[in-house]
PDB file of C-alpha atoms and ligand atoms in Angstrom:
ATOM      1  CA  MET A 252     -40.482   8.429  -7.865  1.00  0.00           C
ATOM      2  CA  SER A 253     -39.521   5.406  -5.782  1.00  0.00           C
ATOM      3  CA  PHE A 254     -41.922   2.904  -4.187  1.00  0.00           C
ATOM      4  CA  SER A 255     -40.380   3.544  -0.777  1.00  0.00           C
ATOM      5  CA  PRO A 256     -38.488   6.534   0.626  1.00  0.00           C
ATOM      6  CA  LEU A 257     -36.694   4.225   3.105  1.00  0.00           C
ATOM      7  CA  PHE A 258     -35.540   2.027   0.252  1.00  0.00           C
ATOM      8  CA  GLU A 259     -34.043   5.104  -1.400  1.00  0.00           C
ATOM      9  CA  GLN A 260     -32.383   6.037   1.889  1.00  0.00           C
ATOM     10  CA  LEU A 261     -30.909   2.550   2.196  1.00  0.00           C
ATOM     11  CA  ILE A 262     -29.435   2.811  -1.293  1.00  0.00           C
ATOM     12  CA  ALA A 263     -28.009   6.250  -0.543  1.00  0.00           C
ATOM     13  CA  SER A 264     -26.420   4.859   2.650  1.00  0.00           C
ATOM     14  CA  PHE A 265     -24.733   1.965   0.817  1.00  0.00           C
ATOM     15  CA  CYS A 266     -23.300   4.489  -1.638  1.00  0.00           C
ATOM     16  CA  CYS A 267     -21.030   5.847   1.133  1.00  0.00           C
ATOM     17  CA  LEU A 268     -18.928   2.669   0.781  1.00  0.00           C
ATOM     18  CA  PRO A 269     -15.879   2.869  -1.477  1.00  0.00           C
ATOM     19  CA  GLY A 270     -16.482   1.420  -4.931  1.00  0.00           C
ATOM     20  CA  VAL A 271     -20.259   1.139  -4.435  1.00  0.00           C
ATOM     21  CA  GLY A 272     -22.364   3.059  -6.924  1.00  0.00           C
ATOM     22  CA  PRO A 273     -26.185   3.327  -7.166  1.00  0.00           C
ATOM     23  CA  LYS A 274     -26.517   0.092  -9.170  1.00  0.00           C
ATOM     24  CA  SER A 275     -24.620  -2.131  -6.712  1.00  0.00           C
ATOM     25  CA  ALA A 276     -26.289  -0.320  -3.817  1.00  0.00           C
ATOM     26  CA  GLN A 277     -29.677  -1.185  -5.264  1.00  0.00           C
ATOM     27  CA  ARG A 278     -28.619  -4.818  -5.667  1.00  0.00           C
ATOM     28  CA  MET A 279     -27.473  -4.980  -2.033  1.00  0.00           C
ATOM     29  CA  ALA A 280     -30.717  -3.426  -0.799  1.00  0.00           C
ATOM     30  CA  PHE A 281     -32.875  -5.906  -2.766  1.00  0.00           C
ATOM     31  CA  TYR A 282     -30.700  -8.796  -1.652  1.00  0.00           C
ATOM     32  CA  LEU A 283     -31.090  -7.992   2.043  1.00  0.00           C
ATOM     33  CA  LEU A 284     -34.756  -7.018   1.934  1.00  0.00           C
ATOM     34  CA  LEU A 285     -35.994  -9.873  -0.233  1.00  0.00           C
ATOM     35  CA  ARG A 286     -33.681 -12.725   0.669  1.00  0.00           C
ATOM     36  CA  HIS A 287     -31.644 -12.064   3.793  1.00  0.00           C
ATOM     37  CA  ARG A 288     -33.564  -9.837   6.140  1.00  0.00           C
ATOM     38  CA  ASP A 289     -32.034 -11.525   9.226  1.00  0.00           C
ATOM     39  CA  ALA A 290     -28.547 -10.882   7.942  1.00  0.00           C
ATOM     40  CA  GLY A 291     -29.550  -7.285   7.223  1.00  0.00           C
ATOM     41  CA  LEU A 292     -30.746  -6.794  10.805  1.00  0.00           C
ATOM     42  CA  GLN A 293     -27.586  -8.420  12.131  1.00  0.00           C
ATOM     43  CA  LEU A 294     -25.510  -6.126   9.922  1.00  0.00           C
ATOM     44  CA  ALA A 295     -27.371  -3.065  11.192  1.00  0.00           C
ATOM     45  CA  GLN A 296     -26.887  -4.052  14.833  1.00  0.00           C
ATOM     46  CA  THR A 297     -23.204  -4.840  14.417  1.00  0.00           C
ATOM     47  CA  MET A 298     -22.736  -1.613  12.511  1.00  0.00           C
ATOM     48  CA  ILE A 299     -24.213   0.460  15.349  1.00  0.00           C
ATOM     49  CA  GLU A 300     -22.145  -1.357  17.967  1.00  0.00           C
ATOM     50  CA  ALA A 301     -18.907  -1.122  16.002  1.00  0.00           C
ATOM     51  CA  MET A 302     -19.389   2.520  15.079  1.00  0.00           C
ATOM     52  CA  THR A 303     -20.175   3.568  18.649  1.00  0.00           C
ATOM     53  CA  LYS A 304     -17.841   1.282  20.619  1.00  0.00           C
ATOM     54  CA  ILE A 305     -14.630   1.011  18.597  1.00  0.00           C
ATOM     55  CA  GLY A 306     -12.286   3.843  19.457  1.00  0.00           C
ATOM     56  CA  GLN A 307      -8.528   4.188  19.358  1.00  0.00           C
ATOM     57  CA  CYS A 308      -5.864   2.736  21.644  1.00  0.00           C
ATOM     58  CA  SER A 309      -4.517   5.548  23.812  1.00  0.00           C
ATOM     59  CA  ARG A 310      -0.943   4.384  23.265  1.00  0.00           C
ATOM     60  CA  CYS A 311      -0.585   3.231  19.635  1.00  0.00           C
ATOM     61  CA  ARG A 312      -3.768   4.657  18.017  1.00  0.00           C
ATOM     62  CA  ILE A 313      -4.892   1.356  16.515  1.00  0.00           C
ATOM     63  CA  LEU A 314      -8.641   0.688  16.535  1.00  0.00           C
ATOM     64  CA  SER A 315      -9.674  -0.742  19.900  1.00  0.00           C
ATOM     65  CA  GLU A 316     -12.673  -1.121  22.164  1.00  0.00           C
ATOM     66  CA  GLN A 317     -10.432  -0.879  25.221  1.00  0.00           C
ATOM     67  CA  GLU A 318      -8.282   1.977  26.502  1.00  0.00           C
ATOM     68  CA  LEU A 319      -5.230  -0.122  25.608  1.00  0.00           C
ATOM     69  CA  CYS A 320      -5.342  -2.441  22.597  1.00  0.00           C
ATOM     70  CA  HIS A 321      -4.473  -6.130  22.655  1.00  0.00           C
ATOM     71  CA  TYR A 322      -0.864  -5.435  21.477  1.00  0.00           C
ATOM     72  CA  CYS A 323      -0.174  -2.625  23.947  1.00  0.00           C
ATOM     73  CA  ALA A 324      -1.749  -4.493  26.871  1.00  0.00           C
ATOM     74  CA  SER A 325       0.363  -7.607  26.272  1.00  0.00           C
ATOM     75  CA  THR A 326       3.264  -8.046  28.700  1.00  0.00           C
ATOM     76  CA  LYS A 327       5.024 -10.432  26.312  1.00  0.00           C
ATOM     77  CA  ARG A 328       5.960  -7.822  23.708  1.00  0.00           C
ATOM     78  CA  ASN A 329       9.304  -6.059  23.478  1.00  0.00           C
ATOM     79  CA  ASP A 330       9.082  -2.423  24.655  1.00  0.00           C
ATOM     80  CA  ALA A 331      12.439  -1.573  23.090  1.00  0.00           C
ATOM     81  CA  GLN A 332      11.191  -1.990  19.518  1.00  0.00           C
ATOM     82  CA  LEU A 333       8.614   0.302  17.934  1.00  0.00           C
ATOM     83  CA  LEU A 334       7.285  -0.277  14.451  1.00  0.00           C
ATOM     84  CA  ILE A 335       5.549   2.679  12.805  1.00  0.00           C
ATOM     85  CA  VAL A 336       2.879   1.953  10.185  1.00  0.00           C
ATOM     86  CA  GLU A 337       0.252   3.934   8.322  1.00  0.00           C
ATOM     87  CA  THR A 338      -2.851   1.787   8.865  1.00  0.00           C
ATOM     88  CA  PRO A 339      -4.282  -0.894  11.200  1.00  0.00           C
ATOM     89  CA  ALA A 340      -4.294  -3.204   8.149  1.00  0.00           C
ATOM     90  CA  ASP A 341      -0.480  -2.959   8.086  1.00  0.00           C
ATOM     91  CA  VAL A 342      -0.402  -4.219  11.683  1.00  0.00           C
ATOM     92  CA  LEU A 343      -2.551  -7.230  10.757  1.00  0.00           C
ATOM     93  CA  ALA A 344      -0.259  -8.031   7.817  1.00  0.00           C
ATOM     94  CA  ILE A 345       2.849  -7.865  10.022  1.00  0.00           C
ATOM     95  CA  GLU A 346       1.212  -9.948  12.769  1.00  0.00           C
ATOM     96  CA  GLU A 347       0.443 -12.634  10.192  1.00  0.00           C
ATOM     97  CA  THR A 348       4.143 -13.075   9.468  1.00  0.00           C
ATOM     98  CA  GLN A 349       4.736 -13.839  13.204  1.00  0.00           C
ATOM     99  CA  CYS A 350       8.203 -12.314  12.832  1.00  0.00           C
ATOM    100  CA  TYR A 351       7.722  -9.246  14.996  1.00  0.00           C
ATOM    101  CA  SER A 352       7.123  -9.067  18.743  1.00  0.00           C
ATOM    102  CA  GLY A 353       7.715  -5.395  19.508  1.00  0.00           C
ATOM    103  CA  ARG A 354       5.224  -2.560  19.904  1.00  0.00           C
ATOM    104  CA  TYR A 355       3.380  -0.597  17.231  1.00  0.00           C
ATOM    105  CA  PHE A 356       2.464   2.965  16.468  1.00  0.00           C
ATOM    106  CA  VAL A 357      -0.272   3.570  13.906  1.00  0.00           C
ATOM    107  CA  LEU A 358      -0.305   6.916  12.125  1.00  0.00           C
ATOM    108  CA  LEU A 359      -3.744   6.397  10.538  1.00  0.00           C
ATOM    109  CA  GLY A 360      -2.549   8.111   7.379  1.00  0.00           C
ATOM    110  CA  HIS A 361       0.460   9.986   6.080  1.00  0.00           C
ATOM    111  CA  LEU A 362       1.479  13.615   5.819  1.00  0.00           C
ATOM    112  CA  SER A 363      -0.486  15.234   3.024  1.00  0.00           C
ATOM    113  CA  PRO A 364      -0.483  19.027   2.996  1.00  0.00           C
ATOM    114  CA  ILE A 365      -2.886  19.073   0.022  1.00  0.00           C
ATOM    115  CA  THR A 366      -5.641  17.265   1.940  1.00  0.00           C
ATOM    116  CA  GLY A 367      -4.816  19.011   5.207  1.00  0.00           C
ATOM    117  CA  VAL A 368      -3.203  16.051   7.006  1.00  0.00           C
ATOM    118  CA  GLY A 369      -0.426  17.378   9.220  1.00  0.00           C
ATOM    119  CA  PRO A 370       1.551  16.123  12.244  1.00  0.00           C
ATOM    120  CA  GLU A 371      -1.419  16.734  14.576  1.00  0.00           C
ATOM    121  CA  GLN A 372      -3.711  14.377  12.656  1.00  0.00           C
ATOM    122  CA  LEU A 373      -1.072  11.637  12.728  1.00  0.00           C
ATOM    123  CA  GLY A 374      -0.574  11.749  16.491  1.00  0.00           C
ATOM    124  CA  PHE A 375       3.036  12.937  16.423  1.00  0.00           C
ATOM    125  CA  ASP A 376       2.631  14.476  19.891  1.00  0.00           C
ATOM    126  CA  LEU A 377       1.653  11.047  21.243  1.00  0.00           C
ATOM    127  CA  LEU A 378       4.571   9.465  19.369  1.00  0.00           C
ATOM    128  CA  GLN A 379       6.989  11.981  20.887  1.00  0.00           C
ATOM    129  CA  GLN A 380       5.669  11.236  24.387  1.00  0.00           C
ATOM    130  CA  LEU A 381       6.163   7.535  23.729  1.00  0.00           C
ATOM    131  CA  LEU A 382       9.746   8.044  22.545  1.00  0.00           C
ATOM    132  CA  ALA A 383      10.520  10.360  25.448  1.00  0.00           C
ATOM    133  CA  THR A 384       9.810   7.594  27.985  1.00  0.00           C
ATOM    134  CA  GLY A 385      13.230   6.129  27.098  1.00  0.00           C
ATOM    135  CA  LYS A 386      11.882   2.590  26.720  1.00  0.00           C
ATOM    136  CA  VAL A 387      12.101   2.565  22.922  1.00  0.00           C
ATOM    137  CA  ARG A 388      15.623   1.766  21.705  1.00  0.00           C
ATOM    138  CA  GLU A 389      14.858   1.061  18.060  1.00  0.00           C
ATOM    139  CA  VAL A 390      12.275   2.490  15.666  1.00  0.00           C
ATOM    140  CA  ILE A 391      11.380   0.588  12.508  1.00  0.00           C
ATOM    141  CA  MET A 392       9.740   2.742   9.877  1.00  0.00           C
ATOM    142  CA  ALA A 393       7.211   0.820   7.795  1.00  0.00           C
ATOM    143  CA  THR A 394       5.307   3.605   6.073  1.00  0.00           C
ATOM    144  CA  ASN A 395       4.215   2.921   2.494  1.00  0.00           C
ATOM    145  CA  PRO A 396       6.800   3.276  -0.311  1.00  0.00           C
ATOM    146  CA  THR A 397       4.885   6.227  -1.793  1.00  0.00           C
ATOM    147  CA  MET A 398       6.080   9.806  -1.967  1.00  0.00           C
ATOM    148  CA  GLU A 399       3.851  10.782   0.984  1.00  0.00           C
ATOM    149  CA  GLY A 400       4.870   7.691   2.972  1.00  0.00           C
ATOM    150  CA  GLU A 401       8.561   8.464   2.437  1.00  0.00           C
ATOM    151  CA  ALA A 402       8.065  12.115   3.378  1.00  0.00           C
ATOM    152  CA  THR A 403       6.288  11.026   6.564  1.00  0.00           C
ATOM    153  CA  ALA A 404       9.124   8.632   7.466  1.00  0.00           C
ATOM    154  CA  PHE A 405      11.653  11.392   6.839  1.00  0.00           C
ATOM    155  CA  TYR A 406       9.734  13.784   9.100  1.00  0.00           C
ATOM    156  CA  ILE A 407       9.559  11.171  11.895  1.00  0.00           C
ATOM    157  CA  ALA A 408      13.276  10.368  11.567  1.00  0.00           C
ATOM    158  CA  ASP A 409      13.926  14.071  12.105  1.00  0.00           C
ATOM    159  CA  LEU A 410      11.772  14.032  15.265  1.00  0.00           C
ATOM    160  CA  ILE A 411      13.684  11.012  16.581  1.00  0.00           C
ATOM    161  CA  ARG A 412      17.045  12.702  16.071  1.00  0.00           C
ATOM    162  CA  LYS A 413      15.876  15.534  18.334  1.00  0.00           C
ATOM    163  CA  ILE A 414      15.178  13.116  21.223  1.00  0.00           C
ATOM    164  CA  PRO A 415      18.034  13.441  23.737  1.00  0.00           C
ATOM    165  CA  HIS A 416      18.742   9.709  24.143  1.00  0.00           C
ATOM    166  CA  ASN A 417      19.894   7.458  21.352  1.00  0.00           C
ATOM    167  CA  ILE A 418      17.264   5.629  19.315  1.00  0.00           C
ATOM    168  CA  ALA A 419      18.273   3.510  16.342  1.00  0.00           C
ATOM    169  CA  ILE A 420      16.261   4.022  13.158  1.00  0.00           C
TER     170      ILE A 420
HETATM  171 ZN1  LIG B 110      -2.225  -0.054  21.274  1.00  0.00          ZN
END
């Protein structure tokens, strides 16, 4: 029996994070309650705001609070180049190199028939619409070098070949 049902609930909530088990969750709960209550409140508020306000960009699917993300809204980027990645973290890594100034498309995963991730979950319909506009002249595939990542890139390359106008891959 615990001294506080809410304390137990807090621990259970922390356990939803990857790599956090009951022991670390308990440590986090004690840390915030006993030493950093202000930070805990701040965390809770930010969490609610982020979870309710951050959606997806309607063009590239990256996480965004606006209809169009910062990259898609920019007029300085090259519409002719489209780089396809699996996660928003990939976009951040590429932006850090400052070597790319084209547009992005974020799959938010890769094809995985075993876990039920198919073309619909990866926004392929949106990608096809984007390619059909005729603005994209070159697609750069930057999916992960895993079996699923390769299979996803292969599937997308096949989609691109079916587009009537020429797009370099
Ligand atoms: Zn975007």
